[in-house]
Amino acid sequence: MTLPHAWFITCRSRDLSDRPLGVVLQGAPVVLFRGADGRPAALEDRCPHRNAPLSAGRMRGGELECGYHGWRFDARGACVAVPGLAHQPARPARAPAFACVEQDGYVWTYATADADPRGAPFRFPHLGDAGYTAVRREFTVRASLRAALENVLDVPHTAFLHGGLFRTRAARADVEVVVRRRVDRCEAEFIGEPRPQGLAARLLAPRGGVVTHVDRFLLPSIAQVEYRIGDASHLVATTAVTPQGDGLLRLFSVVTFRLPVPGWLVAPVASPLASRILAQDARMLALQAENVARFGGERFANTELDVLGPQIARLLEAAERGGELAAADRLEHEHRVRMRL
Ligand code: FES
């Protein structure tokens, strides 16, 4: 699956220093570097002269110099110098350039070279807000984009794959779920959910309280889980997924939270729990991907519990076509289901 009109995180700001950085975005090799003004730039990672990877070159005063014959490129991909040539060509060669933006500590790159971006990159909520703590993590998983996004937002698996860490198999309550789909997103709002009994949930809200819980998918590849527990606890876990190619995804996770206890006190305990949950998910996603490959394709059997998976698939398919939802799908959609959590 390739999404042509989408912004993706290609690296953290701190990963981009004074050397070019080669990355892969949806199977396309891209070189990132900082231009003369310090802003990030992204070019096709192939020198137009003889196909050498530009990421193997070096920086010269804000210009990227190819390591083979020394052609130099500016942030827009224009070749600005050819060593040894007496007269620079009137129509210099250029490398295709991707729109690139630095925001929230990440470098975002547009999926299509030499294209005017539709819209702006996603903004992570509550970064820098008073009273909120932010925890960032990055990890790589082997999975399809759809499978990874659904995994982040899938509630029923938490009582099994992560049994005891967030939810438990035993403690279950009837919950009403409102499922909404819009042109660029879908979400599931869980109503009447008691605070989960698992270790992580107890840590987040030791005194319990009424839970407001919304899981969201935002095109092209943002999965967001939002919890409010009682008046004092608010947590938003946002995962921006970048398809690298060859079945590998890079996940950039930002958790912003406000709790009744100081964030610095919670983070050292919550971090190992989050690592355990992520490792369990990564293992299952890799097993899923291997099995899909063994059988030569995917097959799905949905029930009412699979509230967001089919909606995510529909939105991704429309985004892959480069447009909006088909007319029959475009109507805003809402339905309610009941489940035992
Ligand atoms: Fe890059 Fe020749 S291949 S300058």
Coordinates of C-alpha atoms and ligand atoms in Angstrom, one line a residue:
M1 CA 0.0 0.0 0.0
T2 CA 1.4 3.4 -1.0
L3 CA -0.3 6.6 0.1
P4 CA 0.6 9.4 -2.3
H5 CA -0.8 12.5 -0.5
A6 CA 0.5 12.1 3.0
W7 CA 3.0 13.5 5.5
F8 CA 5.1 10.9 7.4
I9 CA 7.7 11.3 10.1
T10 CA 11.1 10.3 8.5
C11 CA 13.3 11.0 11.5
R12 CA 13.6 12.8 14.8
S13 CA 15.0 16.3 14.7
R14 CA 18.0 15.3 16.8
D15 CA 18.9 12.6 14.2
L16 CA 19.6 15.2 11.6
S17 CA 22.9 16.9 12.3
D18 CA 25.7 17.9 10.0
R19 CA 25.6 14.7 7.8
P20 CA 23.1 13.5 5.2
L21 CA 20.8 10.8 6.5
G22 CA 19.4 8.1 4.2
V23 CA 15.9 6.8 5.0
V24 CA 13.3 4.8 3.1
L25 CA 9.7 6.1 2.8
Q26 CA 7.1 3.8 1.3
G27 CA 9.9 1.9 -0.5
A28 CA 11.5 5.1 -1.9
P29 CA 15.1 5.9 -0.8
V30 CA 15.2 9.5 0.4
V31 CA 18.1 11.5 1.7
L32 CA 17.5 14.1 4.5
F33 CA 19.9 17.0 5.3
R34 CA 19.8 20.5 6.7
G35 CA 20.0 23.2 4.1
A36 CA 21.9 26.5 4.3
D37 CA 19.2 28.0 6.5
G38 CA 19.3 25.0 8.9
R39 CA 15.9 23.7 7.8
P40 CA 15.5 20.1 6.8
A41 CA 15.4 19.1 3.2
A42 CA 14.6 15.8 1.5
L43 CA 15.7 14.6 -2.0
E44 CA 15.5 11.4 -3.9
D45 CA 18.5 9.4 -2.7
R46 CA 20.0 9.1 -6.2
C47 CA 22.4 11.4 -7.8
P48 CA 21.1 12.4 -11.2
H49 CA 24.6 12.1 -12.7
R50 CA 25.4 8.4 -12.2
N51 CA 22.9 7.1 -9.6
A52 CA 25.2 7.2 -6.6
P53 CA 23.3 7.4 -3.3
L54 CA 23.4 11.0 -2.2
S55 CA 23.2 9.9 1.4
A56 CA 26.8 8.6 1.0
G57 CA 28.0 12.2 0.3
R58 CA 28.7 15.0 2.7
M59 CA 27.6 18.5 3.6
R60 CA 29.4 21.6 2.2
G61 CA 28.0 24.8 3.7
G62 CA 24.4 23.8 3.5
E63 CA 24.7 22.0 0.1
L64 CA 24.8 18.3 -0.3
E65 CA 27.9 17.0 -2.2
C66 CA 27.7 13.7 -4.0
G67 CA 30.6 11.4 -2.9
Y68 CA 31.3 10.2 -6.5
H69 CA 32.2 13.3 -8.7
G70 CA 31.3 16.0 -6.2
W71 CA 28.2 17.5 -7.8
R72 CA 26.5 19.7 -5.3
F73 CA 22.7 20.1 -4.6
D74 CA 20.7 22.7 -2.7
A75 CA 17.7 22.1 -0.6
R76 CA 15.4 22.2 -3.6
G77 CA 17.4 19.6 -5.4
A78 CA 19.0 21.9 -7.9
C79 CA 22.6 21.0 -8.9
V80 CA 24.5 24.2 -8.1
A81 CA 28.0 23.1 -8.9
V82 CA 29.8 20.5 -11.0
P83 CA 33.5 20.4 -10.1
G84 CA 35.9 20.8 -13.1
L85 CA 33.3 22.1 -15.5
A86 CA 34.4 25.4 -17.0
H87 CA 30.9 26.7 -17.5
Q88 CA 28.0 25.7 -15.4
P89 CA 25.1 24.4 -17.6
A90 CA 22.3 26.8 -18.3
R91 CA 19.8 24.0 -17.4
P92 CA 21.4 22.2 -14.5
A93 CA 20.3 18.7 -13.5
R94 CA 18.2 18.3 -10.4
A95 CA 17.2 15.7 -7.9
P96 CA 13.5 15.3 -7.2
A97 CA 12.7 17.1 -3.9
F98 CA 10.1 16.2 -1.3
A99 CA 8.4 18.9 0.9
C100 CA 9.9 18.7 4.3
V101 CA 8.8 20.3 7.6
E102 CA 10.3 20.2 11.1
Q103 CA 7.7 20.2 13.8
D104 CA 7.3 18.9 17.4
G105 CA 10.8 17.5 17.4
Y106 CA 10.3 15.4 14.2
V107 CA 11.1 15.8 10.5
W108 CA 8.0 15.2 8.4
T109 CA 8.4 14.4 4.7
Y110 CA 5.7 14.5 2.0
A111 CA 5.1 11.2 0.3
T112 CA 5.4 12.4 -3.4
A113 CA 8.4 14.2 -4.8
D114 CA 7.9 17.6 -6.5
A115 CA 4.3 17.8 -5.4
D116 CA 2.5 20.6 -3.6
P117 CA 1.4 19.1 -0.3
R118 CA -2.3 18.7 0.5
G119 CA -2.6 20.1 4.1
A120 CA 0.0 20.2 6.8
P121 CA 1.6 17.5 9.0
F122 CA -0.3 16.3 12.1
R123 CA 0.3 18.1 15.4
F124 CA 0.8 16.0 18.6
P125 CA -1.6 17.2 21.3
H126 CA -0.6 18.8 24.6
L127 CA 3.1 18.9 23.8
G128 CA 4.5 21.6 26.1
D129 CA 1.1 22.3 27.8
A130 CA 1.3 23.2 31.4
G131 CA 0.8 20.2 33.7
Y132 CA 1.4 17.7 31.0
T133 CA 4.3 15.3 30.8
A134 CA 5.4 13.9 27.4
V135 CA 7.1 10.5 26.9
R136 CA 8.4 9.7 23.4
R137 CA 9.4 6.3 22.0
E138 CA 10.3 4.9 18.6
F139 CA 10.3 1.3 17.5
T140 CA 10.2 -0.8 14.3
V141 CA 7.7 -3.5 13.6
R142 CA 7.1 -5.9 10.7
A143 CA 3.5 -5.5 9.8
S144 CA 1.1 -4.1 7.2
L145 CA 0.0 -0.5 7.8
R146 CA -3.6 -1.6 8.4
A147 CA -2.6 -4.3 10.9
A148 CA -0.4 -2.0 12.9
L149 CA -3.0 0.8 13.1
E150 CA -5.8 -1.6 14.0
N151 CA -3.5 -3.2 16.7
V152 CA -2.9 0.1 18.4
L153 CA -6.7 0.8 18.5
D154 CA -8.0 -2.7 19.1
V155 CA -9.5 -3.0 22.6
P156 CA -10.5 -6.7 22.8
H157 CA -6.9 -8.1 22.4
T158 CA -5.7 -6.2 25.5
A159 CA -7.4 -8.6 27.9
F160 CA -5.7 -11.6 26.2
L161 CA -2.4 -10.6 24.6
H162 CA -1.6 -8.2 27.4
G163 CA -3.7 -9.9 30.1
G164 CA -3.3 -8.3 33.5
L165 CA -1.2 -5.3 32.3
F166 CA -4.1 -3.1 31.3
R167 CA -7.3 -5.2 31.3
T168 CA -8.0 -8.6 32.8
R169 CA -9.9 -11.5 31.4
A170 CA -12.0 -11.8 34.5
A171 CA -13.2 -8.2 35.3
R172 CA -15.7 -7.4 32.6
A173 CA -18.4 -4.8 32.2
D174 CA -21.0 -4.0 29.6
V175 CA -20.0 -1.0 27.6
E176 CA -21.7 0.9 24.8
V177 CA -19.5 1.9 21.9
V178 CA -20.3 4.7 19.5
V179 CA -18.4 4.2 16.2
R180 CA -18.1 7.3 13.9
R181 CA -16.5 7.7 10.5
R182 CA -15.8 11.0 8.8
V183 CA -14.0 11.7 5.5
D184 CA -10.5 11.7 7.0
R185 CA -10.9 9.8 10.3
C186 CA -12.9 7.3 12.3
E187 CA -13.3 6.8 16.1
A188 CA -14.8 4.6 18.7
E189 CA -16.1 6.2 21.9
F190 CA -16.5 3.8 24.8
I191 CA -19.3 4.8 27.2
G192 CA -19.7 3.4 30.7
E193 CA -16.3 1.7 30.9
P194 CA -15.1 1.4 34.5
R195 CA -11.4 2.0 35.1
P196 CA -9.6 -1.1 33.8
Q197 CA -8.3 -3.5 36.5
G198 CA -4.8 -4.1 35.1
L199 CA -1.5 -2.8 36.6
A200 CA -1.1 0.1 34.1
A201 CA -4.6 1.4 34.6
R202 CA -4.2 1.3 38.4
L203 CA -1.1 3.3 38.0
L204 CA -2.8 5.9 35.8
A205 CA -5.7 6.4 38.1
P206 CA -5.1 4.9 41.6
R207 CA -8.3 6.3 43.0
G208 CA -10.4 5.0 40.1
G209 CA -13.2 7.1 38.6
V210 CA -15.4 7.4 35.6
V211 CA -13.6 6.6 32.3
T212 CA -14.0 8.4 29.1
H213 CA -12.2 6.6 26.4
V214 CA -11.9 7.3 22.7
D215 CA -9.8 5.5 20.1
R216 CA -9.2 7.3 16.8
F217 CA -7.6 6.8 13.5
L218 CA -6.7 9.9 11.5
L219 CA -5.5 9.6 7.9
P220 CA -3.0 8.9 6.7
S221 CA -1.4 6.9 9.6
I222 CA -2.2 8.3 13.0
A223 CA -3.6 6.1 15.8
Q224 CA -4.7 7.8 19.0
V225 CA -6.0 6.5 22.3
E226 CA -7.4 9.1 24.7
Y227 CA -8.4 8.4 28.3
R228 CA -9.9 10.7 30.9
I229 CA -10.3 9.0 34.3
G230 CA -12.1 11.1 36.9
D231 CA -11.3 14.8 36.9
A232 CA -7.6 14.6 37.4
S233 CA -6.2 12.1 34.9
H234 CA -6.0 12.7 31.2
L235 CA -3.8 10.7 28.8
V236 CA -3.4 10.8 25.0
A237 CA -1.2 8.2 23.4
T238 CA -0.6 9.1 19.8
T239 CA 1.3 6.8 17.3
A240 CA 2.4 8.1 13.9
V241 CA 3.2 5.2 11.7
T242 CA 5.7 5.5 8.8
P243 CA 5.8 2.7 6.2
Q244 CA 9.4 2.2 5.2
G245 CA 9.0 -0.6 2.7
D246 CA 9.6 -4.4 2.7
G247 CA 6.9 -4.8 5.3
L248 CA 8.7 -2.6 7.9
L249 CA 7.0 0.2 9.8
R250 CA 8.6 2.8 12.0
L251 CA 6.3 3.8 14.8
F252 CA 6.8 7.2 16.5
S253 CA 4.8 7.3 19.8
V254 CA 4.1 10.3 21.9
V255 CA 2.2 9.9 25.1
T256 CA 1.1 13.2 26.8
F257 CA -0.5 12.9 30.2
R258 CA -1.7 14.8 33.2
L259 CA -2.1 12.8 36.4
P260 CA -2.8 13.4 40.1
V261 CA 0.8 12.4 40.9
P262 CA 3.9 14.0 39.3
G263 CA 4.8 12.7 35.8
W264 CA 8.4 12.1 36.7
L265 CA 7.3 9.7 39.4
V266 CA 5.1 7.7 37.1
A267 CA 7.4 7.5 34.0
P268 CA 10.0 5.1 35.5
V269 CA 7.3 2.6 36.4
A270 CA 5.1 3.1 33.4
S271 CA 8.0 2.8 30.9
P272 CA 8.8 -0.9 31.5
L273 CA 5.1 -1.7 31.4
A274 CA 4.8 0.1 28.0
S275 CA 7.9 -1.8 26.8
R276 CA 6.4 -5.1 27.7
I277 CA 3.1 -4.3 26.0
L278 CA 4.9 -3.0 22.8
A279 CA 7.1 -6.1 22.7
Q280 CA 4.0 -8.4 22.9
D281 CA 2.3 -6.4 20.1
A282 CA 5.4 -6.4 17.9
R283 CA 5.8 -10.2 18.2
M284 CA 2.1 -10.8 17.3
L285 CA 2.2 -8.4 14.4
A286 CA 5.3 -10.1 13.0
L287 CA 3.6 -13.5 13.4
Q288 CA 0.6 -12.2 11.6
A289 CA 2.7 -10.8 8.8
E290 CA 4.6 -14.1 8.4
N291 CA 1.3 -16.0 8.3
V292 CA -0.2 -13.7 5.7
A293 CA 2.9 -14.3 3.6
R294 CA 2.6 -18.1 4.0
F295 CA -1.0 -18.0 2.8
G296 CA -0.3 -15.5 0.1
G297 CA -2.8 -12.9 1.3
E298 CA -5.1 -11.6 4.0
R299 CA -8.5 -12.9 5.0
F300 CA -10.8 -11.3 7.7
A301 CA -13.8 -12.5 9.7
N302 CA -15.2 -9.5 11.5
T303 CA -17.7 -9.3 14.4
E304 CA -19.2 -6.3 16.1
L305 CA -16.2 -6.2 18.4
D306 CA -14.0 -5.2 15.5
V307 CA -15.2 -1.7 15.6
L308 CA -12.4 0.2 13.8
G309 CA -10.6 -2.3 11.6
P310 CA -13.1 -2.2 8.7
Q311 CA -13.4 1.6 8.9
I312 CA -9.6 2.0 8.8
A313 CA -9.3 -0.3 5.8
R314 CA -12.0 1.7 3.9
L315 CA -10.2 5.0 4.7
L316 CA -6.8 3.7 3.7
E317 CA -8.1 2.3 0.5
A318 CA -9.5 5.7 -0.5
A319 CA -6.2 7.4 0.5
E320 CA -4.3 4.9 -1.6
R321 CA -6.4 5.8 -4.6
G322 CA -5.2 9.4 -4.0
G323 CA -8.7 10.7 -3.4
E324 CA -11.5 10.7 -1.0
L325 CA -14.0 8.0 -0.1
A326 CA -16.1 6.7 -2.9
A327 CA -19.6 8.4 -3.1
A328 CA -21.3 5.4 -1.5
D329 CA -18.9 5.6 1.4
R330 CA -18.6 9.3 1.8
L331 CA -21.6 9.8 4.0
E332 CA -20.8 10.4 7.6
H333 CA -21.4 7.2 9.4
E334 CA -22.3 6.4 13.0
H335 CA -23.5 3.2 14.7
R336 CA -23.6 1.8 18.2
V337 CA -22.6 -1.6 19.5
R338 CA -22.4 -3.2 22.9
M339 CA -19.4 -5.2 24.2
R340 CA -18.1 -6.8 27.4
L341 CA -14.8 -5.3 28.4
Ligands
FES1 FE1 27.0 11.9 -8.3 FE2 28.6 11.6 -10.3 S1 27.3 10.1 -9.4 S2 28.4 13.3 -9.0

